[in-house]
Short mmCIF file of C-alpha atoms and ligand atoms in Angstrom, two decimals:
data_model
loop_
_atom_site.label_atom_id
_atom_site.label_comp_id
_atom_site.label_asym_id
_atom_site.label_seq_id
_atom_site.Cartn_x
_atom_site.Cartn_y
_atom_site.Cartn_z
CA UNK M 1 0.00 0.00 0.00
CA UNK M 2 1.34 3.44 -0.88
CA UNK M 3 2.29 5.64 2.04
CA UNK M 4 -0.22 8.41 2.74
CA UNK M 5 2.28 11.22 2.22
CA UNK M 6 -0.11 13.95 3.30
CA UNK M 7 -0.65 12.22 6.60
CA UNK M 8 3.10 11.74 7.03
CA UNK M 9 3.72 15.39 6.17
CA UNK M 10 1.08 16.55 8.69
CA UNK M 11 3.09 14.71 11.32
CA UNK M 12 6.66 15.46 10.23
CA UNK M 13 5.92 19.18 9.91
CA UNK M 14 5.32 19.26 13.68
CA UNK M 15 8.65 17.59 14.57
CA UNK M 16 11.67 19.83 15.26
CA UNK M 17 14.75 19.04 13.17
CA UNK M 18 16.86 18.25 16.24
CA UNK M 19 14.35 15.66 17.52
CA UNK M 20 15.73 12.18 18.19
CA UNK M 21 13.84 9.63 16.08
CA UNK M 22 14.62 5.98 16.34
CA UNK M 23 13.69 2.37 16.85
CA UNK M 24 14.16 0.30 19.99
CA UNK M 25 15.02 -3.35 20.70
CA UNK M 26 16.41 -5.40 23.58
CA UNK M 27 19.09 -8.05 23.82
CA UNK M 28 17.15 -11.15 24.92
CA UNK M 29 14.31 -10.41 22.55
CA UNK M 30 16.39 -10.27 19.36
CA UNK M 31 19.95 -11.51 19.73
CA UNK M 32 19.76 -15.30 19.66
CA UNK M 33 23.22 -16.97 19.90
CA UNK M 34 22.59 -17.83 23.54
CA UNK M 35 25.37 -20.45 23.45
CA UNK M 36 27.95 -17.66 23.14
CA UNK M 37 27.01 -15.98 26.42
CA UNK M 38 26.21 -16.79 30.05
CA UNK M 39 22.71 -17.83 31.02
CA UNK M 40 20.07 -15.39 32.13
CA UNK M 41 16.92 -15.70 34.20
CA UNK M 42 14.92 -15.45 30.97
CA UNK M 43 16.65 -18.58 29.64
CA UNK M 44 15.70 -20.42 32.81
CA UNK M 45 12.14 -19.09 32.79
CA UNK M 46 11.46 -19.65 29.10
CA UNK M 47 12.83 -23.19 29.26
CA UNK M 48 10.41 -24.03 32.07
CA UNK M 49 7.37 -25.67 30.47
CA UNK M 50 4.25 -23.54 30.58
CA UNK M 51 5.92 -20.21 31.27
CA UNK M 52 6.02 -18.88 27.69
CA UNK M 53 2.78 -19.16 25.75
CA UNK M 54 4.14 -20.87 22.66
CA UNK M 55 7.23 -22.39 24.28
CA UNK M 56 9.62 -19.99 22.51
CA UNK M 57 13.13 -19.75 23.97
CA UNK M 58 16.09 -17.42 23.37
CA UNK M 59 17.08 -19.05 20.07
CA UNK M 60 16.97 -18.07 17.38
CA UNK M 61 14.94 -14.94 18.30
CA UNK M 62 15.80 -12.59 15.39
CA UNK M 63 19.28 -14.08 15.10
CA UNK M 64 20.43 -10.48 15.30
CA UNK M 65 24.04 -11.23 16.17
CA UNK M 66 24.38 -12.97 12.81
CA UNK M 67 22.60 -10.13 10.97
CA UNK M 68 24.14 -7.03 12.54
CA UNK M 69 25.09 -5.25 9.31
CA UNK M 70 21.83 -5.97 7.57
CA UNK M 71 19.83 -4.87 10.60
CA UNK M 72 21.72 -1.64 11.11
CA UNK M 73 21.38 -0.85 7.39
CA UNK M 74 17.66 -1.30 7.82
CA UNK M 75 17.51 1.17 10.70
CA UNK M 76 19.45 3.74 8.70
CA UNK M 77 17.30 3.14 5.61
CA UNK M 78 14.15 3.65 7.66
CA UNK M 79 15.30 7.22 8.28
CA UNK M 80 16.14 6.94 11.97
CA UNK M 81 18.83 9.11 13.51
CA UNK M 82 19.16 6.94 16.64
CA UNK M 83 19.03 3.31 17.73
CA UNK M 84 18.09 2.15 21.22
CA UNK M 85 19.35 -1.33 22.12
CA UNK M 86 20.37 -3.12 25.29
CA UNK M 87 23.45 -5.01 26.38
CA UNK M 88 23.02 -8.45 27.83
CA UNK M 89 24.82 -8.51 31.19
CA UNK M 90 25.57 -12.27 30.92
CA UNK M 91 27.03 -11.72 27.46
CA UNK M 92 29.51 -9.22 28.90
CA UNK M 93 30.12 -10.95 32.25
CA UNK M 94 28.81 -14.52 31.96
CA UNK M 95 28.55 -15.12 35.71
CA UNK M 96 27.42 -11.57 36.46
CA UNK M 97 30.57 -10.81 38.45
CA UNK M 98 34.18 -11.75 37.73
CA UNK M 99 35.51 -12.74 34.33
CA UNK M 100 34.66 -10.58 31.37
CA UNK M 101 33.87 -12.12 27.99
CA UNK M 102 36.03 -10.69 25.19
CA UNK M 103 33.63 -12.05 22.58
CA UNK M 104 30.71 -10.46 24.40
CA UNK M 105 32.37 -7.05 24.34
CA UNK M 106 33.27 -7.65 20.71
CA UNK M 107 29.61 -8.24 19.81
CA UNK M 108 28.66 -4.85 21.23
CA UNK M 109 31.73 -3.21 19.66
CA UNK M 110 30.38 -4.37 16.32
CA UNK M 111 26.93 -2.98 17.10
CA UNK M 112 28.18 0.35 18.47
CA UNK M 113 30.70 0.86 15.67
CA UNK M 114 28.12 -0.12 13.06
CA UNK M 115 25.61 2.33 14.53
CA UNK M 116 28.15 5.15 14.45
CA UNK M 117 29.37 4.30 10.93
CA UNK M 118 25.81 4.73 9.71
CA UNK M 119 25.51 8.17 11.31
CA UNK M 120 23.11 6.98 14.02
CA UNK M 121 23.33 7.88 17.70
CA UNK M 122 23.50 4.90 20.08
CA UNK M 123 21.16 4.83 23.10
CA UNK M 124 22.36 1.89 25.17
CA UNK M 125 20.37 0.28 27.96
CA UNK M 126 22.40 -1.62 30.51
CA UNK M 127 19.70 -3.88 31.92
CA UNK M 128 16.59 -5.00 30.07
CA UNK M 129 15.57 -7.88 32.36
CA UNK M 130 18.16 -10.54 31.46
CA UNK M 131 19.86 -10.93 34.83
CA UNK M 132 22.70 -13.48 34.85
CA UNK M 133 21.37 -16.75 36.29
CA UNK M 134 24.47 -17.00 38.47
CA UNK M 135 23.35 -13.83 40.25
CA UNK M 136 19.81 -15.11 40.66
CA UNK M 137 21.36 -18.11 42.41
CA UNK M 138 22.81 -15.59 44.88
CA UNK M 139 19.42 -14.00 45.59
CA UNK M 140 19.16 -11.80 42.51
CA UNK M 141 17.84 -8.28 43.11
CA UNK M 142 16.85 -9.24 46.67
CA UNK M 143 20.50 -9.54 47.61
CA UNK M 144 21.58 -6.34 49.45
CA UNK M 145 24.82 -6.48 47.42
CA UNK M 146 23.00 -6.45 44.08
CA UNK M 147 23.70 -2.74 43.60
CA UNK M 148 27.44 -3.45 43.88
CA UNK M 149 27.30 -6.17 41.19
CA UNK M 150 25.38 -3.79 38.97
CA UNK M 151 27.69 -0.82 39.57
CA UNK M 152 30.74 -2.95 38.72
CA UNK M 153 29.13 -4.10 35.48
CA UNK M 154 28.12 -0.52 34.61
CA UNK M 155 31.62 0.73 35.35
CA UNK M 156 33.13 -1.87 33.03
CA UNK M 157 30.74 -1.07 30.17
CA UNK M 158 31.14 2.68 30.61
CA UNK M 159 34.94 2.42 30.56
CA UNK M 160 34.87 0.23 27.45
CA UNK M 161 32.25 2.09 25.38
CA UNK M 162 32.44 5.58 26.85
CA UNK M 163 34.66 6.80 24.02
CA UNK M 164 31.79 6.10 21.58
CA UNK M 165 28.52 6.09 23.55
CA UNK M 166 27.31 9.23 25.35
CA UNK M 167 23.85 8.07 26.37
CA UNK M 168 23.12 5.16 28.66
CA UNK M 169 20.02 4.06 30.56
CA UNK M 170 20.68 2.04 33.68
CA UNK M 171 17.47 0.00 33.75
CA UNK M 172 14.53 -0.64 31.49
CA UNK M 173 11.17 -0.65 33.29
CA UNK M 174 12.11 -1.68 36.83
CA UNK M 175 8.33 -1.85 37.49
CA UNK M 176 8.15 -4.90 35.25
CA UNK M 177 11.14 -6.61 36.87
CA UNK M 178 9.68 -6.05 40.34
CA UNK M 179 5.96 -6.53 39.91
CA UNK M 180 5.57 -8.88 36.96
CA UNK M 181 8.65 -10.82 38.05
CA UNK M 182 8.01 -11.02 41.81
CA UNK M 183 4.31 -10.21 42.50
CA UNK M 184 2.33 -11.62 39.57
CA UNK M 185 5.05 -14.15 38.68
CA UNK M 186 4.34 -13.91 34.96
CA UNK M 187 7.88 -12.79 34.15
CA UNK M 188 11.23 -14.20 35.24
CA UNK M 189 12.03 -15.23 37.88
CA UNK M 190 8.36 -16.10 38.33
CA UNK M 191 7.92 -15.39 42.04
CA UNK M 192 4.53 -14.66 43.60
CA UNK M 193 5.59 -12.82 46.72
CA UNK M 194 4.20 -9.30 47.13
CA UNK M 195 6.61 -8.37 49.93
CA UNK M 196 9.57 -9.43 47.79
CA UNK M 197 8.28 -7.39 44.85
CA UNK M 198 8.32 -4.19 46.92
CA UNK M 199 11.83 -4.91 48.13
CA UNK M 200 13.01 -5.66 44.58
CA UNK M 201 11.50 -2.36 43.38
CA UNK M 202 13.52 -0.49 46.00
CA UNK M 203 16.76 -2.39 45.44
CA UNK M 204 16.48 -1.84 41.68
CA UNK M 205 16.11 1.89 42.18
CA UNK M 206 19.10 1.93 44.52
CA UNK M 207 21.07 -0.08 41.95
CA UNK M 208 20.06 2.39 39.26
CA UNK M 209 21.32 5.27 41.41
CA UNK M 210 24.66 3.50 41.87
CA UNK M 211 24.70 2.88 38.12
CA UNK M 212 24.13 6.58 37.42
CA UNK M 213 27.03 7.39 39.75
CA UNK M 214 29.26 4.87 37.99
CA UNK M 215 28.38 6.35 34.60
CA UNK M 216 29.16 9.85 35.82
CA UNK M 217 32.45 8.71 37.33
CA UNK M 218 33.42 7.30 33.92
CA UNK M 219 32.66 10.64 32.28
CA UNK M 220 29.46 9.57 30.50
CA UNK M 221 27.57 12.70 29.46
CA UNK M 222 23.99 11.44 29.47
CA UNK M 223 23.18 8.91 32.18
CA UNK M 224 19.46 8.16 32.42
CA UNK M 225 16.76 5.66 33.31
CA UNK M 226 13.75 4.23 31.49
CA UNK M 227 10.39 3.77 33.26
CA UNK M 228 7.04 2.48 32.07
CA UNK M 229 4.66 5.15 33.29
CA UNK M 230 1.05 5.66 32.42
CA UNK M 231 -2.18 7.43 33.20
CA UNK M 232 -4.58 5.69 35.58
CA UNK M 233 -8.21 6.37 34.73
CA UNK M 234 -10.80 5.73 37.45
CA UNK M 235 -14.22 5.18 35.94
CA UNK M 236 -16.16 5.81 39.14
CA UNK M 237 -15.69 7.24 42.63
CA UNK M 238 -15.92 3.87 44.34
CA UNK M 239 -12.60 2.87 42.81
CA UNK M 240 -10.76 6.14 43.37
CA UNK M 241 -8.77 5.00 46.43
CA UNK M 242 -7.65 1.86 44.66
CA UNK M 243 -6.78 3.91 41.58
CA UNK M 244 -4.65 6.16 43.76
CA UNK M 245 -2.72 3.16 45.04
CA UNK M 246 -2.27 1.87 41.50
CA UNK M 247 -0.95 5.28 40.48
CA UNK M 248 1.35 5.17 43.51
CA UNK M 249 2.78 1.79 42.57
CA UNK M 250 2.97 2.46 38.84
CA UNK M 251 4.22 6.04 38.76
CA UNK M 252 4.77 7.88 42.02
CA UNK M 253 7.06 5.43 43.81
CA UNK M 254 9.55 5.86 41.00
CA UNK M 255 9.20 9.58 40.39
CA UNK M 256 9.12 10.51 44.09
CA UNK M 257 12.31 8.56 44.73
CA UNK M 258 14.02 10.19 41.77
CA UNK M 259 12.85 13.64 42.84
CA UNK M 260 14.28 13.10 46.33
CA UNK M 261 10.87 13.01 48.01
CA UNK M 262 11.35 9.46 49.30
CA UNK M 263 8.54 6.92 49.21
CA UNK M 264 4.96 8.22 48.92
CA UNK M 265 3.37 7.99 52.39
CA UNK M 266 0.06 6.67 51.13
CA UNK M 267 1.78 3.75 49.37
CA UNK M 268 3.84 2.91 52.46
CA UNK M 269 0.71 2.99 54.65
CA UNK M 270 -1.46 0.97 52.33
CA UNK M 271 1.16 -1.75 51.89
CA UNK M 272 2.08 -1.91 55.58
CA UNK M 273 0.38 -5.27 56.04
CA UNK M 274 2.57 -6.66 53.25
CA UNK M 275 5.95 -5.23 54.23
CA UNK M 276 7.37 -3.02 56.97
CA UNK M 277 9.76 -1.47 54.41
CA UNK M 278 12.62 -2.05 56.88
CA UNK M 279 15.01 -2.56 53.96
CA UNK M 280 14.76 1.18 53.14
CA UNK M 281 17.36 3.51 54.62
CA UNK M 282 18.47 7.11 54.15
CA UNK M 283 21.64 6.18 52.30
CA UNK M 284 19.67 4.12 49.79
CA UNK M 285 17.10 6.87 49.29
CA UNK M 286 19.89 9.39 48.68
CA UNK M 287 21.54 7.19 46.05
CA UNK M 288 18.21 6.45 44.34
CA UNK M 289 17.76 10.21 43.97
CA UNK M 290 21.09 10.65 42.15
CA UNK M 291 20.21 13.22 39.45
CA UNK M 292 19.61 11.91 35.94
CA UNK M 293 20.29 13.88 32.80
CA UNK M 294 17.24 12.37 31.07
CA UNK M 295 14.32 10.08 31.70
CA UNK M 296 12.84 7.67 29.17
CA UNK M 297 9.15 6.84 29.27
CA UNK M 298 7.80 3.66 27.74
CA UNK M 299 4.12 4.18 27.07
CA UNK M 300 1.61 1.80 25.50
CA UNK M 301 -1.81 2.12 27.13
CA UNK M 302 -3.64 3.72 30.03
CA UNK M 303 -4.78 1.64 32.99
CA UNK M 304 -8.56 2.05 33.21
CA UNK M 305 -10.21 0.72 36.35
CA UNK M 306 -13.75 0.50 37.68
CA UNK M 307 -15.53 -0.88 40.74
CA UNK M 308 -17.52 -3.19 38.51
CA UNK M 309 -17.18 -4.33 34.95
CA UNK M 310 -17.56 -7.06 32.45
CA UNK M 311 -14.78 -9.53 31.83
CA UNK M 312 -12.30 -7.78 29.55
CA UNK M 313 -10.50 -11.04 28.72
CA UNK M 314 -6.74 -11.25 28.91
CA UNK M 315 -4.98 -7.91 29.36
CA UNK M 316 -1.28 -8.70 29.45
CA UNK M 317 0.34 -7.27 32.59
CA UNK M 318 -2.81 -5.75 34.08
CA UNK M 319 -4.76 -7.10 37.07
CA UNK M 320 -4.87 -7.00 40.86
CA UNK M 321 -2.00 -9.44 41.20
CA UNK M 322 0.54 -6.99 39.81
CA UNK M 323 -0.23 -4.27 42.37
CA UNK M 324 0.47 -5.31 46.00
CA UNK M 325 -2.36 -4.12 48.24
CA UNK M 326 -4.91 -3.74 45.44
CA UNK M 327 -7.85 -6.09 45.30
CA UNK M 328 -11.31 -6.35 43.82
CA UNK M 329 -10.58 -3.85 41.08
CA UNK M 330 -11.90 -4.39 37.57
CA UNK M 331 -9.53 -3.55 34.74
CA UNK M 332 -11.77 -2.25 31.98
CA UNK M 333 -9.88 -1.25 28.84
CA UNK M 334 -12.13 0.20 26.16
CA UNK M 335 -12.02 -0.63 22.49
CA UNK M 336 -10.11 -0.31 20.25
CA UNK M 337 -7.49 -2.57 21.81
CA UNK M 338 -4.26 -4.13 20.61
CA UNK M 339 -3.51 -7.87 20.55
CA UNK M 340 -2.15 -7.50 24.11
CA UNK M 341 -5.66 -6.47 25.20
CA UNK M 342 -4.35 -2.94 25.74
CA UNK M 343 -6.65 0.01 25.13
CA UNK M 344 -5.47 2.36 22.41
CA UNK M 345 -5.79 5.84 23.86
CA UNK M 346 -3.27 8.40 22.61
CA UNK M 347 -4.41 11.27 24.90
CA UNK M 348 -3.09 9.21 27.81
CA UNK M 349 0.40 9.53 26.36
CA UNK M 350 0.02 13.33 26.45
CA UNK M 351 -1.25 13.26 30.04
CA UNK M 352 1.48 10.84 31.12
CA UNK M 353 4.18 13.13 29.75
CA UNK M 354 2.60 16.20 31.35
CA UNK M 355 2.24 14.47 34.73
CA UNK M 356 5.83 13.21 34.61
CA UNK M 357 7.20 16.66 33.79
CA UNK M 358 5.28 18.01 36.77
CA UNK M 359 6.43 15.32 39.21
CA UNK M 360 10.05 15.36 38.06
CA UNK M 361 10.67 18.91 36.84
CA UNK M 362 13.81 19.88 35.01
CA UNK M 363 14.61 16.46 33.53
CA UNK M 364 14.43 16.16 29.72
CA UNK M 365 12.10 13.38 28.61
CA UNK M 366 12.12 10.88 25.75
CA UNK M 367 9.46 8.44 24.67
CA UNK M 368 11.81 5.46 24.64
CA UNK M 369 9.17 2.90 23.62
CA UNK M 370 5.74 3.16 22.06
CA UNK M 371 3.92 0.85 19.67
CA UNK M 372 1.35 -1.88 19.36
CA UNK M 373 0.97 -5.61 18.78
CA UNK M 374 -1.55 -6.46 16.08
CA UNK M 375 -2.54 -9.52 14.06
CA UNK M 376 -0.68 -8.72 10.85
CA UNK M 377 -2.08 -9.86 7.55
CA UNK M 378 0.77 -11.01 5.37
CA UNK M 379 0.10 -10.94 1.63
CA UNK M 380 2.19 -11.16 -1.50
CA UNK M 381 1.87 -7.40 -1.88
CA UNK M 382 3.19 -6.58 1.58
CA UNK M 383 2.14 -6.42 5.20
CA UNK M 384 -0.66 -3.93 5.51
CA UNK M 385 -0.70 -3.12 9.20
CA UNK M 386 -3.02 -0.14 9.04
CA UNK M 387 -3.84 -0.43 12.76
CA UNK M 388 -0.18 0.04 13.59
CA UNK M 389 0.15 3.02 11.21
CA UNK M 390 -2.84 4.61 12.99
CA UNK M 391 -1.27 3.85 16.36
CA UNK M 392 2.04 5.52 15.49
CA UNK M 393 0.38 8.48 13.84
CA UNK M 394 -1.93 9.23 16.77
CA UNK M 395 0.72 8.63 19.43
CA UNK M 396 3.41 10.73 17.78
CA UNK M 397 0.87 13.55 17.55
CA UNK M 398 -0.01 12.98 21.22
CA UNK M 399 3.66 13.18 22.22
CA UNK M 400 4.05 16.40 20.23
CA UNK M 401 0.92 17.79 21.92
CA UNK M 402 2.73 17.41 25.25
CA UNK M 403 5.77 19.14 23.80
CA UNK M 404 3.57 21.99 22.57
CA UNK M 405 2.24 22.29 26.11
CA UNK M 406 5.73 22.82 27.48
CA UNK M 407 7.14 19.35 28.16
CA UNK M 408 10.87 19.18 27.41
CA UNK M 409 10.48 16.19 25.11
CA UNK M 410 13.61 15.39 23.12
CA UNK M 411 12.83 12.26 21.13
CA UNK M 412 10.74 9.23 20.24
CA UNK M 413 11.63 5.57 19.70
CA UNK M 414 9.18 3.16 18.09
CA UNK M 415 8.82 -0.25 19.75
CA UNK M 416 9.85 -2.24 18.03
CA UNK M 417 12.13 -2.45 15.06
CA UNK M 418 11.34 -6.15 14.73
CA UNK M 419 8.76 -8.72 15.58
CA UNK M 420 10.65 -10.38 18.39
CA UNK M 421 10.30 -12.56 21.46
CA UNK M 422 7.53 -10.86 23.40
CA UNK M 423 8.60 -12.39 26.73
CA UNK M 424 5.91 -14.68 28.18
CA UNK M 425 3.83 -14.21 25.03
CA UNK M 426 6.62 -15.61 22.86
CA UNK M 427 6.05 -15.07 19.14
CA UNK M 428 2.28 -14.82 19.58
CA UNK M 429 2.39 -11.04 19.84
CA UNK M 430 4.14 -9.04 17.15
CA UNK M 431 5.22 -5.46 17.82
CA UNK M 432 7.60 -4.98 14.90
CA UNK M 433 7.46 -2.49 12.09
CA UNK M 434 9.59 -5.09 10.33
CA UNK M 435 8.27 -8.62 10.17
CA UNK M 436 10.78 -11.34 10.99
CA UNK M 437 10.03 -14.83 9.83
CA UNK M 438 11.07 -17.04 12.73
CA UNK M 439 12.16 -19.85 10.39
CA UNK M 440 13.82 -18.08 7.45
CA UNK M 441 14.84 -14.92 9.38
CA UNK M 442 13.71 -12.89 6.38
CA UNK M 443 13.10 -9.24 7.29
CA UNK M 444 10.14 -7.54 5.61
CA UNK M 445 9.24 -3.92 6.36
CA UNK M 446 5.53 -3.51 7.03
CA UNK M 447 3.45 -0.51 5.97
CA UNK M 448 4.12 1.00 9.41
CA UNK M 449 7.87 0.94 8.67
CA UNK M 450 7.27 2.73 5.38
CA UNK M 451 5.07 5.31 7.11
CA UNK M 452 7.67 6.00 9.79
CA UNK M 453 10.39 6.13 7.14
CA UNK M 454 8.46 8.86 5.34
CA UNK M 455 8.05 10.79 8.61
CA UNK M 456 11.59 10.25 9.90
CA UNK M 457 13.25 11.06 6.59
CA UNK M 458 11.40 14.32 6.16
CA UNK M 459 12.63 15.47 9.57
CA UNK M 460 16.29 14.47 9.68
O1 LIG F 1 8.48 -5.98 24.55
C1 LIG F 1 8.36 -5.13 25.65
C2 LIG F 1 9.69 -4.48 25.95
O2 LIG F 1 10.68 -5.41 26.19
C3 LIG F 1 9.57 -3.60 27.18
N1 LIG F 1 8.46 -2.71 27.09
C4 LIG F 1 7.19 -3.25 26.67
C5 LIG F 1 7.34 -4.07 25.41
C6 LIG F 1 5.99 -4.63 24.96
O3 LIG F 1 5.45 -5.43 25.95
#
């Protein structure tokens, strides 16, 4: 299908020429080649029967490590000026601490150098959920020393790549690691222990603060963090208190810590029967508030709740079990929805950006992930993913609306470059603007890729 150039022009004409425009991926979801690195908790989890919907495991994923040149050419040809990727900790340090893998560093040298050779700016994430299994065996993020392991790893990476990479994020979506991994148990390591999830949240934020300090000590110009924040919509007054707690656990616990306000009192009170928070101390709070030079926001959908409601079916990652202390709430996404069951509601991206800028003033923001999973129809003439084109169009406009209203928004990354391993959903949910055939590894740009190419190219 031909790109609607008028629609693309209506969008690109709103985007400043210095705006960062890119695509995002993560290591475990695309790399494959798991035999050339240490094991991660996602290898253990995905190899446990029943944990991943279609039984998919780390190989071959998108076999990215054997397609680096082709894939980076694709990103450049799609008009991006930046590429957001993550490093796999067990590829760099197979046991998490101790010996460093020369071949692991070499893999990321090839990616970083290839990105730079193509005139793209690298945005590197240090931790996108693939904790070395050897560290999980030592208690994982619940271990009070976990921040030291992380800071050592960050230091090593910063020293090695700091001559070429200016922008690093410490963590991707610590909310997911803590609450999907330890409360709901639908992500690795698959624990269902609400008290542990709150402790993991805190220890991750302390580790991030130590990571930011390590990046600064190595002279990295732009140390940052990526959170998945959203707007909570309460449909009726009877659910407003629960909605406030959901907002506390989804948004405010992160932003208040970063802003140096400590933990929100209402969240501490309303989770007091679950944990006494005795693992929190002033030193940890101070480190967690280490100033960032930027914050990334991954936004997909609002969280709409009501005191009653009809069964909305499966909504990936939403439900009482992911929010310690919340119960009896109905999650009621409205149509249209994506294949994840997530409501499509672009104004909630605008409100999320505005609320974040208010809660954490003075920190430049990026949309570091945004996109949708849809049932793509593959035909000889191409992959006509009109739903995804609509999604990107409306959400880019929504992000620019926030910018027009004063938010210091610096860039936008589409999630994702490729169809890839969507964690516990395996290959059953496809987020890519480029289709990847899991058997042949053939890459085919969808209509959404061609639309974004038109937009991106007219800006940069
Ligand atoms: O695929 C994930 C990504 O790894 C982190 N953010 C959300 C995406 C879609 O679920």
